[in-house]
Coordinates of C-alpha atoms and ligand atoms in Angstrom, one line a residue:
X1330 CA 51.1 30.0 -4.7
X1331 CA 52.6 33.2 -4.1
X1332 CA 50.3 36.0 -2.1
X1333 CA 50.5 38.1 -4.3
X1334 CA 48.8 36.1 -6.9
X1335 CA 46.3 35.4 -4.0
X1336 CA 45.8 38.9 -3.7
X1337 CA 45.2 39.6 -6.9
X1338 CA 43.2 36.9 -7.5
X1339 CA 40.7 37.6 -4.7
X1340 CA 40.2 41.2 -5.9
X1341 CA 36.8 40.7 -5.5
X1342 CA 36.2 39.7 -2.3
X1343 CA 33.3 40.3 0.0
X1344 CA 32.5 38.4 3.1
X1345 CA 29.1 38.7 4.6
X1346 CA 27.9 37.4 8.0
X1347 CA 24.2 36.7 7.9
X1348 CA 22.5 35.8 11.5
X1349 CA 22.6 32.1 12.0
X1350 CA 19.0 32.9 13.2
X1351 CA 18.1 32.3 9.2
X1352 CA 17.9 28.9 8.8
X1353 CA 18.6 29.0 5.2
X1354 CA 21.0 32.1 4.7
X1355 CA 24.3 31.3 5.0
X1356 CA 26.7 32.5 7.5
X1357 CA 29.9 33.6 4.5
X1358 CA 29.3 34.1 1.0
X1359 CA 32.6 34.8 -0.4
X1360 CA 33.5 36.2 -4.5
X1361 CA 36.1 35.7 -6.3
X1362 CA 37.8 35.5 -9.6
X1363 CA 40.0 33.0 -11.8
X1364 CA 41.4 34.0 -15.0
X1365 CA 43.8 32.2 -17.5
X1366 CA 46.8 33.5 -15.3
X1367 CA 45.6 31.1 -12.2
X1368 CA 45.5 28.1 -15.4
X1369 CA 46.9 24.8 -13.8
X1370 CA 47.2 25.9 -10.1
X1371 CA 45.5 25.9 -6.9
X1372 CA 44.1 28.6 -5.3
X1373 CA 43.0 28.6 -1.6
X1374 CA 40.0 30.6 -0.9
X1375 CA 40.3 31.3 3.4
X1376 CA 37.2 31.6 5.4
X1377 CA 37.2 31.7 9.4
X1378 CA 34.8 29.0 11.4
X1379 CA 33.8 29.4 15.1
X1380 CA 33.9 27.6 17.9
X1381 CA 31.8 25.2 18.5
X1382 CA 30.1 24.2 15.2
X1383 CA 29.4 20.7 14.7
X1384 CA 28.5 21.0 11.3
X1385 CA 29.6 22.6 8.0
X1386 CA 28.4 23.0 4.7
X1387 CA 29.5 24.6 1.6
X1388 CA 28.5 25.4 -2.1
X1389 CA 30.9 26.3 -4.9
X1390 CA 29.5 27.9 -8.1
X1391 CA 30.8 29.6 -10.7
X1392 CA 30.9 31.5 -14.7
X1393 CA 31.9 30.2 -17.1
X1394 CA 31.4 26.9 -17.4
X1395 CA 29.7 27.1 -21.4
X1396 CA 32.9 28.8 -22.3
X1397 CA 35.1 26.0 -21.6
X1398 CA 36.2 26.8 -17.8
X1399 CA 36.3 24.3 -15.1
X1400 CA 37.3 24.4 -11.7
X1401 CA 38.1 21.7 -9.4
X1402 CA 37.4 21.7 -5.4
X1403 CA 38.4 20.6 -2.2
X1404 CA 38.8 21.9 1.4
X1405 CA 41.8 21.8 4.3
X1406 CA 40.7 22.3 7.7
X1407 CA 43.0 23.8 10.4
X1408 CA 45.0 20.4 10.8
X1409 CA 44.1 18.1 8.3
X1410 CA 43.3 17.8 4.4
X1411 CA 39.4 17.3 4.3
X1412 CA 38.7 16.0 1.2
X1413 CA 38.4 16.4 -2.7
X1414 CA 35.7 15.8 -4.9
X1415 CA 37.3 17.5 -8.3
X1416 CA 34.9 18.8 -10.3
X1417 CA 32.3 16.0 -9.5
X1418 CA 30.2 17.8 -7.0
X1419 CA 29.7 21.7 -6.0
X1420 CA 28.2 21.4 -2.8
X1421 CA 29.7 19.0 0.1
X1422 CA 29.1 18.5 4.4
X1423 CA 31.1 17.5 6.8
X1424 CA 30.4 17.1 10.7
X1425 CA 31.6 14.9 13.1
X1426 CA 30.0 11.6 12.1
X1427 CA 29.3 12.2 8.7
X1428 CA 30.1 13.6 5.2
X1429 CA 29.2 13.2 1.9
X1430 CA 31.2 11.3 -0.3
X1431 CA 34.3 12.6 -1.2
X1432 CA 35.0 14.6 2.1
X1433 CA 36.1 13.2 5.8
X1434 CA 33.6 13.0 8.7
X1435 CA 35.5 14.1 11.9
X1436 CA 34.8 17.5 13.7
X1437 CA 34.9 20.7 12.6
X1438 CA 38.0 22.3 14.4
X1439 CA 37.5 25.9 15.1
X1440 CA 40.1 28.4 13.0
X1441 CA 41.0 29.3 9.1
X1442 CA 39.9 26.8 6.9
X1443 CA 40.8 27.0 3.1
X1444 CA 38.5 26.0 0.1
X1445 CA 40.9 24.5 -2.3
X1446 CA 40.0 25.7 -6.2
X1447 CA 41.7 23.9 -9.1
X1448 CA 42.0 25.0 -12.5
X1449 CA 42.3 22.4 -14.4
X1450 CA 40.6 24.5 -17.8
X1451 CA 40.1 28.4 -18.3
X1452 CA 40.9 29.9 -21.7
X1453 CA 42.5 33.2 -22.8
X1454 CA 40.5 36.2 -22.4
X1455 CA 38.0 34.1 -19.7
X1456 CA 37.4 35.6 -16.6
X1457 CA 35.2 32.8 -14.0
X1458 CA 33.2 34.3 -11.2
X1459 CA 32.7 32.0 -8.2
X1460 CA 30.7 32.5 -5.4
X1461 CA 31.5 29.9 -2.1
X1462 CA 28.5 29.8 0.5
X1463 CA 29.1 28.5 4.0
X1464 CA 26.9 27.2 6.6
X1465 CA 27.6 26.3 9.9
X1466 CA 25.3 24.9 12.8
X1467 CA 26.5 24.9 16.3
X1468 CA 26.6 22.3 19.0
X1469 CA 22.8 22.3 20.9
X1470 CA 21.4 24.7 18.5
X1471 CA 21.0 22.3 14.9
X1472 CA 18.6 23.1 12.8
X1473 CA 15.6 20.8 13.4
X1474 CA 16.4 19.6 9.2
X1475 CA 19.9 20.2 9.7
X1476 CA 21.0 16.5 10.0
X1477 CA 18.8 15.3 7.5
X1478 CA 20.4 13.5 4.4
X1479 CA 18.1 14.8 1.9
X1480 CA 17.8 18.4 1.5
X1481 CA 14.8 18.0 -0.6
X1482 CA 11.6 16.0 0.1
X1483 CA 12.0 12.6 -1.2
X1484 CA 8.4 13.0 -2.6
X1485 CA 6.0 16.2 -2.5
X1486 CA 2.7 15.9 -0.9
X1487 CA 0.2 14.8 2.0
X1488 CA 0.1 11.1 1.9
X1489 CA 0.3 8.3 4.7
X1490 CA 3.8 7.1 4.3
X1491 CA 5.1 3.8 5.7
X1492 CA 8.3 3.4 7.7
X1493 CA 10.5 1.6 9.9
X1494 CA 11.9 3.0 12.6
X1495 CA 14.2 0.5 14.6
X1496 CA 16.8 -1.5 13.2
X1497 CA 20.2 -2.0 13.8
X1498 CA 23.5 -3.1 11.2
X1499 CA 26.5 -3.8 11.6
X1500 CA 27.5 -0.6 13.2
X1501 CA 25.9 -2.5 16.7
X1502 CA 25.0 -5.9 16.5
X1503 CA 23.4 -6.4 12.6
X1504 CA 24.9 -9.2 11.1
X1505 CA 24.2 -11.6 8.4
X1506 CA 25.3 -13.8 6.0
X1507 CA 28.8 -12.9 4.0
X1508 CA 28.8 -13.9 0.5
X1509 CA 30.6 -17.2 1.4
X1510 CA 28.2 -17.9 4.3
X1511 CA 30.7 -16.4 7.3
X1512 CA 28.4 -14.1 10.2
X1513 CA 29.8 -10.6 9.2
X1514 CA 28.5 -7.1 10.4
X1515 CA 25.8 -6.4 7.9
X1516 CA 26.4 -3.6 5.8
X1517 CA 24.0 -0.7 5.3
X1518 CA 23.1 -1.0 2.0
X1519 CA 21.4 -4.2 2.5
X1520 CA 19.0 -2.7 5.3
X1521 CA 17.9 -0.1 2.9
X1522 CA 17.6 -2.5 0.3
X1523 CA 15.5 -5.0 2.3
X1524 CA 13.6 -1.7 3.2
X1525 CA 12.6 -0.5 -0.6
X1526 CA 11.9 -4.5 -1.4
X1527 CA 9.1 -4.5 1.2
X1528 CA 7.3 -1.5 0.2
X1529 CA 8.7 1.3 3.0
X1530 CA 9.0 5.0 2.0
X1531 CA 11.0 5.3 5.6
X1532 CA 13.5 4.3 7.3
X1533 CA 15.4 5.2 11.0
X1534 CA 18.4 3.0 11.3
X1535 CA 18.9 3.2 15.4
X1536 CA 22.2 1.1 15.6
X1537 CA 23.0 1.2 19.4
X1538 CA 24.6 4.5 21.2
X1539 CA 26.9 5.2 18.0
X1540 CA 26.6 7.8 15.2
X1541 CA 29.2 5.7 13.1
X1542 CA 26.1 4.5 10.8
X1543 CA 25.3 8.3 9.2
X1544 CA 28.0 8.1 7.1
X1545 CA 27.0 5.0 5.6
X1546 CA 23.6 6.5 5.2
X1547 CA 24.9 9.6 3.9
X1548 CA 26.5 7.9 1.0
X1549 CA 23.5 5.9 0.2
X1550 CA 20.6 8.4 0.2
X1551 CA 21.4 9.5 -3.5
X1552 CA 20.6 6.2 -4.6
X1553 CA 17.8 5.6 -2.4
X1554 CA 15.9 8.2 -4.1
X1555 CA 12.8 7.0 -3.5
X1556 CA 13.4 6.0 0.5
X1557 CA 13.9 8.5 3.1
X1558 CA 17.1 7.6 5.6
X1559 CA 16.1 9.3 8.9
X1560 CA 19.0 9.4 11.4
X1561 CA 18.4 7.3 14.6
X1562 CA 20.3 5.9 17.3
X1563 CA 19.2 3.4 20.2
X1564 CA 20.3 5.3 23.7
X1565 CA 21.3 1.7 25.1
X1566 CA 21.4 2.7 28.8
X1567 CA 21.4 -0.1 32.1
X1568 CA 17.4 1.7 32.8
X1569 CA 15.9 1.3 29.4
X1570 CA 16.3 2.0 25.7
X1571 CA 15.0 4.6 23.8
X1572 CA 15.5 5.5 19.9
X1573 CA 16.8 9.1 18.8
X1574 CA 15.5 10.4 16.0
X1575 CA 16.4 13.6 13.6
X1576 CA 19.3 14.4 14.4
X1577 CA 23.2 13.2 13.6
X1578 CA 25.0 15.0 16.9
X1579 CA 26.0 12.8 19.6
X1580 CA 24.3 12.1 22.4
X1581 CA 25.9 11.1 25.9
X1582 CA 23.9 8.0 26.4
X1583 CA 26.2 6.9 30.1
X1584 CA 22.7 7.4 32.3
X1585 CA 22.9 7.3 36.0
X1586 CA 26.7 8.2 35.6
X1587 CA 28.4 11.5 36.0
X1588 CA 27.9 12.6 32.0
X1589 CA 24.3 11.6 32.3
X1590 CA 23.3 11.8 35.9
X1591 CA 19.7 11.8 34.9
X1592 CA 16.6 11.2 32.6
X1593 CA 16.6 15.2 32.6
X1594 CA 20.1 15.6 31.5
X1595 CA 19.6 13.5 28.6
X1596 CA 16.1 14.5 27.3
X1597 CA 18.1 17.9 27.9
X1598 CA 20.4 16.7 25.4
X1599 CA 17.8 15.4 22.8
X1600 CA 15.8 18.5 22.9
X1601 CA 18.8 20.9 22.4
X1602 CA 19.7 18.5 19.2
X1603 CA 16.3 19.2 18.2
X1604 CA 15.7 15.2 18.2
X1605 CA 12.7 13.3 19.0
X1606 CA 13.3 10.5 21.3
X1607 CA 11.1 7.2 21.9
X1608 CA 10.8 4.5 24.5
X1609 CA 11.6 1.1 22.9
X1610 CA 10.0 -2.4 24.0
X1611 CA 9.1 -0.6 27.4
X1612 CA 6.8 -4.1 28.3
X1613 CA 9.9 -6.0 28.1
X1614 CA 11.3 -7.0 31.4
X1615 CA 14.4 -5.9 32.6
X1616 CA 17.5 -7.9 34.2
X1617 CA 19.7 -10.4 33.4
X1618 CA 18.8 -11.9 30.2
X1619 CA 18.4 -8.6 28.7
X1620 CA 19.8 -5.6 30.9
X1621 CA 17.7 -2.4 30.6
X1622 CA 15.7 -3.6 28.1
X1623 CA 12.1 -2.7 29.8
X1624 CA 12.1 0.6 31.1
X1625 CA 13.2 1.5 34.8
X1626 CA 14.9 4.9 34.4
X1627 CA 14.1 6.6 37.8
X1628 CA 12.2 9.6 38.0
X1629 CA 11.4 9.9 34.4
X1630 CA 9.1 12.8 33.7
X1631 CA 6.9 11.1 31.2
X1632 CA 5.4 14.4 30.3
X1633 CA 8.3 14.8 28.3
X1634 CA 8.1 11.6 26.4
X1635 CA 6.4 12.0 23.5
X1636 CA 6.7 9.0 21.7
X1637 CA 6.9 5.3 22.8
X1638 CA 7.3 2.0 20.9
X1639 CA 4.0 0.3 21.6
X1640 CA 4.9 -2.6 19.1
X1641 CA 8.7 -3.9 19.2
X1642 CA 8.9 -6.7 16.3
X1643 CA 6.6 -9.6 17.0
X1644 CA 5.5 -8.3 20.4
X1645 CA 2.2 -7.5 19.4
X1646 CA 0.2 -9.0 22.1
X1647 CA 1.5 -10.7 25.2
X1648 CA 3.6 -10.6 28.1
X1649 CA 5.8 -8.3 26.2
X1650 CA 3.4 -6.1 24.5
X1651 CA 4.6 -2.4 24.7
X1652 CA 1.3 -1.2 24.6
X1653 CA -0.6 -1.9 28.4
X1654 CA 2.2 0.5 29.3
X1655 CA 1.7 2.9 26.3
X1656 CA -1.8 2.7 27.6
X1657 CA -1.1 3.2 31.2
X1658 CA 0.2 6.4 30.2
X1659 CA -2.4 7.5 28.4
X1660 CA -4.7 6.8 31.5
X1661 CA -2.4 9.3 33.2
X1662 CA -3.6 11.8 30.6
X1663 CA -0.8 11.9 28.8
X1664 CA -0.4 11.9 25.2
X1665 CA 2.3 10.0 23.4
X1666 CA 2.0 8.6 20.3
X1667 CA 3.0 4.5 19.9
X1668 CA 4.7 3.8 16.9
X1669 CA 6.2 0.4 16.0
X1670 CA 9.8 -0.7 15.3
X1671 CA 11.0 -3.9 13.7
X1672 CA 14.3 -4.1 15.6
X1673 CA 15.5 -6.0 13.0
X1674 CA 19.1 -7.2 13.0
X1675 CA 19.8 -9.4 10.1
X1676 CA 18.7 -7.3 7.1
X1677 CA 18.2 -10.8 4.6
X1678 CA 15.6 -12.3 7.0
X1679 CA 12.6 -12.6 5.2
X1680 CA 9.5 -11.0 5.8
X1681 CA 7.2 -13.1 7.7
X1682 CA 10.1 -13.9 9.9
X1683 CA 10.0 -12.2 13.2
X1684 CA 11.7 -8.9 13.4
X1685 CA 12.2 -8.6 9.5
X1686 CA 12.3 -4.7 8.3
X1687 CA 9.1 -3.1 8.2
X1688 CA 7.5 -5.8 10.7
X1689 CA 5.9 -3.5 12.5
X1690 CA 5.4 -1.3 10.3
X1691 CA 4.5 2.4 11.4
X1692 CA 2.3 4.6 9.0
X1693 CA 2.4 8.4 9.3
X1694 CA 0.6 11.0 7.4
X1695 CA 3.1 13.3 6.9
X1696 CA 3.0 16.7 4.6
X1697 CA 6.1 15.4 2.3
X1698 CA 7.9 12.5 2.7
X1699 CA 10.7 14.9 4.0
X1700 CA 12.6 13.8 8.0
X1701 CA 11.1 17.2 9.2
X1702 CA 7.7 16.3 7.9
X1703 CA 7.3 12.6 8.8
X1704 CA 9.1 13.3 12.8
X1705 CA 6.0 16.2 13.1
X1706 CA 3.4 13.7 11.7
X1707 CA 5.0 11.5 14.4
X1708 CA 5.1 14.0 17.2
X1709 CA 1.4 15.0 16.4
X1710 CA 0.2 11.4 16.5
X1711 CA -0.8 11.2 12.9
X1712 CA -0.1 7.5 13.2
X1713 CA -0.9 3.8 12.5
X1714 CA 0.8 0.6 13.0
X1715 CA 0.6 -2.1 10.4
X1716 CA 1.8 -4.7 12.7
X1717 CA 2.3 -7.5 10.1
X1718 CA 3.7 -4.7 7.7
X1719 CA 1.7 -5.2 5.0
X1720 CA 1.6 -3.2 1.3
X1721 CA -1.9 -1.6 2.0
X1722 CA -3.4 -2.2 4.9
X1723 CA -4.6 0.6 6.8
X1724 CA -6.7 2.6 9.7
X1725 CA -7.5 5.4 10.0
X1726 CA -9.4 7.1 12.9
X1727 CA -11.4 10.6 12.9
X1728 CA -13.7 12.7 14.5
X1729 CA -16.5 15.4 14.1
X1730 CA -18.5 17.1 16.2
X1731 CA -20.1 20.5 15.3
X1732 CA -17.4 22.7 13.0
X1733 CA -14.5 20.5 14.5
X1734 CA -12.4 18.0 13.2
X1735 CA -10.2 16.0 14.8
X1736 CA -7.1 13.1 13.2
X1737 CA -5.7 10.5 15.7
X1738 CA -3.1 12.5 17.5
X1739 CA -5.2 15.4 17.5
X1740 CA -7.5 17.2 20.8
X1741 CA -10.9 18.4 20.2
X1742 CA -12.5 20.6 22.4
X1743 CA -16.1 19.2 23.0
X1744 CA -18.5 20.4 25.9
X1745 CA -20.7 18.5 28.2
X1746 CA -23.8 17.2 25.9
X1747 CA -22.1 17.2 23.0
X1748 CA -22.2 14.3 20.8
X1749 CA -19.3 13.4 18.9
X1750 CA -19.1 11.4 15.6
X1751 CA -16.2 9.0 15.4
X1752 CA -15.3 7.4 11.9
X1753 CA -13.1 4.0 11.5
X1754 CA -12.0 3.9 7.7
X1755 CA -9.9 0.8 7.0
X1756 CA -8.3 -1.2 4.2
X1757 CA -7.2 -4.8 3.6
X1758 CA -8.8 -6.3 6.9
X1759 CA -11.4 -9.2 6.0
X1760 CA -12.4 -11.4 8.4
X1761 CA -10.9 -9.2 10.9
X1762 CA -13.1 -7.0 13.8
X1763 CA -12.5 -3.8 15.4
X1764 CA -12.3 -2.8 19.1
X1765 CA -13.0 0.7 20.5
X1766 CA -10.8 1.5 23.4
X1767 CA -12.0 4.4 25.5
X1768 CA -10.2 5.2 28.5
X1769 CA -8.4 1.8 28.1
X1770 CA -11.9 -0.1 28.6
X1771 CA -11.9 -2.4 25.4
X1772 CA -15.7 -2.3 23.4
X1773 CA -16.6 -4.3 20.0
X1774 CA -16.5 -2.1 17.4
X1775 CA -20.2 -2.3 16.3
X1776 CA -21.4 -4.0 12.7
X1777 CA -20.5 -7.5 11.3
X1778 CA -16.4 -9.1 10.4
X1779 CA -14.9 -6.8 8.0
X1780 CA -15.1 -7.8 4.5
X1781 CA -12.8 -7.4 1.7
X1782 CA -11.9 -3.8 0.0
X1783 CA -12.6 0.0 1.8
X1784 CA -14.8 -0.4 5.2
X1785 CA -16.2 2.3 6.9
X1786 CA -17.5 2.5 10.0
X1787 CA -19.1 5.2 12.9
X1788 CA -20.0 5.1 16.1
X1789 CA -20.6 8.1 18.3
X1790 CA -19.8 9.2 21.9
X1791 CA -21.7 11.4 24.3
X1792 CA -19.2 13.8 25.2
X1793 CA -19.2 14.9 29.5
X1794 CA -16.8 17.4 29.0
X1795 CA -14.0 15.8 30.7
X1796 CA -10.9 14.0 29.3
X1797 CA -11.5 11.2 27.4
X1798 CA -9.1 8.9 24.9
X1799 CA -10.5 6.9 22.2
X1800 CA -8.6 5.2 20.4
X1801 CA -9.2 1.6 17.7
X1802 CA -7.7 -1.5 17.3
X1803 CA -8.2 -4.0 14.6
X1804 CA -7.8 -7.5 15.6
X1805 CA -8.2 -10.9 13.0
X1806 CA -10.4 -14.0 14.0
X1807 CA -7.8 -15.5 16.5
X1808 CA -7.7 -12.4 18.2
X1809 CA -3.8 -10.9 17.4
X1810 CA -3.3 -7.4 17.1
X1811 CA -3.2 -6.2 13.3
X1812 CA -3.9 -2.4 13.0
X1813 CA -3.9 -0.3 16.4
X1814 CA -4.4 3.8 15.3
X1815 CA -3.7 6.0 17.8
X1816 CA -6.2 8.2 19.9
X1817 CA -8.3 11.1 19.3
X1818 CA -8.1 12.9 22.4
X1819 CA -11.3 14.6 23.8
X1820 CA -10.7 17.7 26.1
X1821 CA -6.7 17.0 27.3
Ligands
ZN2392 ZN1 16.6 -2.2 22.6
ZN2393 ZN1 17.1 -2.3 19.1

């Protein structure tokens, strides 16, 4: 195309540069105009990106479109053709790991890209308007939702939603059965499949150290309407594990070596990433049969762990149990919510089987089933875990006292002589009893076995004014761990 033409053709032509500080304005908006002249060609529409972004997103509209025009689009980076997705799509990412479908993941080199615009229909006497919006995010400053595959909720509203949040494909070590019966890396698909077949509205895929899975999941989150992909990763260091969740950027998972000198540096890392990061099977022990699988990460400042997988698949109860060290913690006065994880690595073992998907599973009440909403339902402990991973089972825990009210997860402030009113409601739990655990001393819940449909139950405690945790489990007649809600925390 000769300049000129470009010229011309770009008479209109405004750049703006918004703040980055506005989430949702974007950084360029760029005009421009087509007419019958520009019929069968390309034009390239320039716009400058910055150092250091590590993702970009544009949208392409334009006039015209009930008057027979259509344009086509696709993108060139600085060194490379990017991608083309015709007249199919008007809005596409790209970052390093990921992009949708049609584009190339790989990163976003600094200089002049060029939006390519074909026009494959405009009539005589048309004139098209197209506007191109760019957003970029930089490395260590992501948007909290900037990662997230969905830019809409999945679904609208307050609900407990049910999840997954550990499993691996065949990006790690997933594998199942090819159709022929050969061990193959498992593809993606099937894990989300597996997911929507057992009832989950969630799922974190945490395939070990990499980022090579968000593509996959990029791809599939349009037809998993109805399931929410979260991003995850398992930081698979020799002092521990621990999932990443919410963001797609990489993280430097090489502890105790010179990238990653330190616990610090990396929850440095995850916290710049805007990611929420959770201990996994920290009851496992560690050495030679399964190197840094418990937790042994020196001078780890647990303060700034926030979550911690208190249930790894059929570790419930036991030797392995991640939750006398969730509990240990929360002696310490610390509060970290435990979630579950299924670790699952074949997606077509069946549920029922250990470590299928959504055994654990972990139940948030979240404002939307959105990734922002359902990682600050997590963060605030506005969790349940379902070990056996049924459709409906539930627990919920809640306090009163006076005008406050408190959710697991929450503090409430209560002074000395203060009484407060504790309520158990669960579902889908006859035959089974309930346990009060209050500073990590276990006590019956008080009334009879459950029985079948909605129970409710109260019990009060005589506040001192001091700390306290109080937290519920629900346990069936042989004694295993079926429901465990996290704590209402008095005075911390
Ligand atoms: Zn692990
Ligand atoms: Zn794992």
């Amino acid at each position: 195309m000769k300049v000129s033409g470009l010229q011309r053709l770009l008479a209109v032509w405004l750049a703006l540069v918004v703040g980055a500080a506005c989430a949702q304005e974007p950084q360029l908006t760029l005009h421009g105009e087509v007419r019958r002249a520009q019929f069968m060609s390309y034009q390239e529409v320039p716009f400058d990106v910055p150092e250091g972004v590590s993702r970009l997103t544009v949208e392409f509209t334009y006039t015209g479109h009930d008057h027979g025009t259509n344009l086509d689009m696709g993108v060139i980076d600085p060194q490379r053709f990017r991608g083309w997705s015709g007249g199919n799509k008007h809005t596409f990412t790209v970052s390093e790991s990921d992009a949708t479908p049609s584009y190339l993941p790989g990163p976003v080199v600094a200089g002049r890209w060029r939006l390519l615009v074909g026009v494959p229909a405009i009539r005589e006497g048309s004139v098209a308007q197209y506007t191109v919006k760019v957003w970029w995010q930089k490395v260590g400053t992501d948007a909290a939702s900037g990662s997230t595959f969905s830019q809409k909720p999945i679904r609208e509203g307050a609900a407990w939603y049910r999840g997954d949040l550990h499993m691996h494909t065949g990006h790690s070590d997933g594998s199942c059965a090819s159709e022929s019966g050969a061990r193959i890396p498992c593809p993606v698909f099937l894990t989300a499949q597996a997911a929507v077949a057992r009832g989950l509205d969630f799922i974190a895929i945490t395939d070990h150290n990499t980022t090579s899975h968000y593509d996959a999941m990029r791809e599939l989150q349009p037809y998993f309407d109805k399931l929410l992909l979260i991003p995850g990763r398992e930081i698979t260091t020799f002092y521990g594990h621990a999932n990443v969740f919410g963001t797609t950027q990489f993280i430097d998972f090489r502890l105790g070596t010179k990238p990653v000198p330190t616990m610090k540096v990396l929850l440095d890392e995850v916290d710049a990433a805007h990611g929420l990061l959770a201990l996994n099977h920290p009851g496992v022990p560690s050495g030679e049969q399964c190197m840094g699988c418990g937790w042994t990460a020196p001078n780890t400042d647990f303060a700034r762990i926030h979550v911690m997988e208190a249930v790894n698949g059929a570790d419930a109860d036991g030797e392995k149990s991640g939750v006398p060290v969730w509990q240990q913690q929360l002696d310490r006065g610390l509060r970290i919510t435990a979630i579950g994880g299924s670790d699952n690595h074949n997606a077509l073992i069946k549920p029922g089987q250990n470590n299928a998907i959504g055994s654990p599973t972990t139940v948030v009440y979240s404002t939307s089933l959105s990734e922002s909403a359902i990682l600050a339902g997590i963060r605030a402990g506005h969790v349940f875990i379902d070990t056996d991973g049924t459709k409906g089972r539930s627990l919920i825990l809640s306090a009163v006292s006076g005008n406050e009210h408190a959710l697991m997860g929450d503090v409430m402030h209560v002074a000395a002589d203060v009484t407060v009113t504790f309520t158990v409601e669960a579902n889908d739990v006859a035959g089974m009893h309930g346990e009060v655990i209050t500073d990590g001393k276990h006590s019956m819940l008080e009334g009879s076995i459950f029985a079948p449909g909605k129970q409710v139950r109260t019990f009060t405690f005589a506040s001192d004014g001091k700390p306290h945790t109080v937290r519920v489990e629900i346990r069936d007649a042989a004694g295993k761990l079926k429901l465990l809600a996290n704590p209402v925390y008095l005075n911390r």
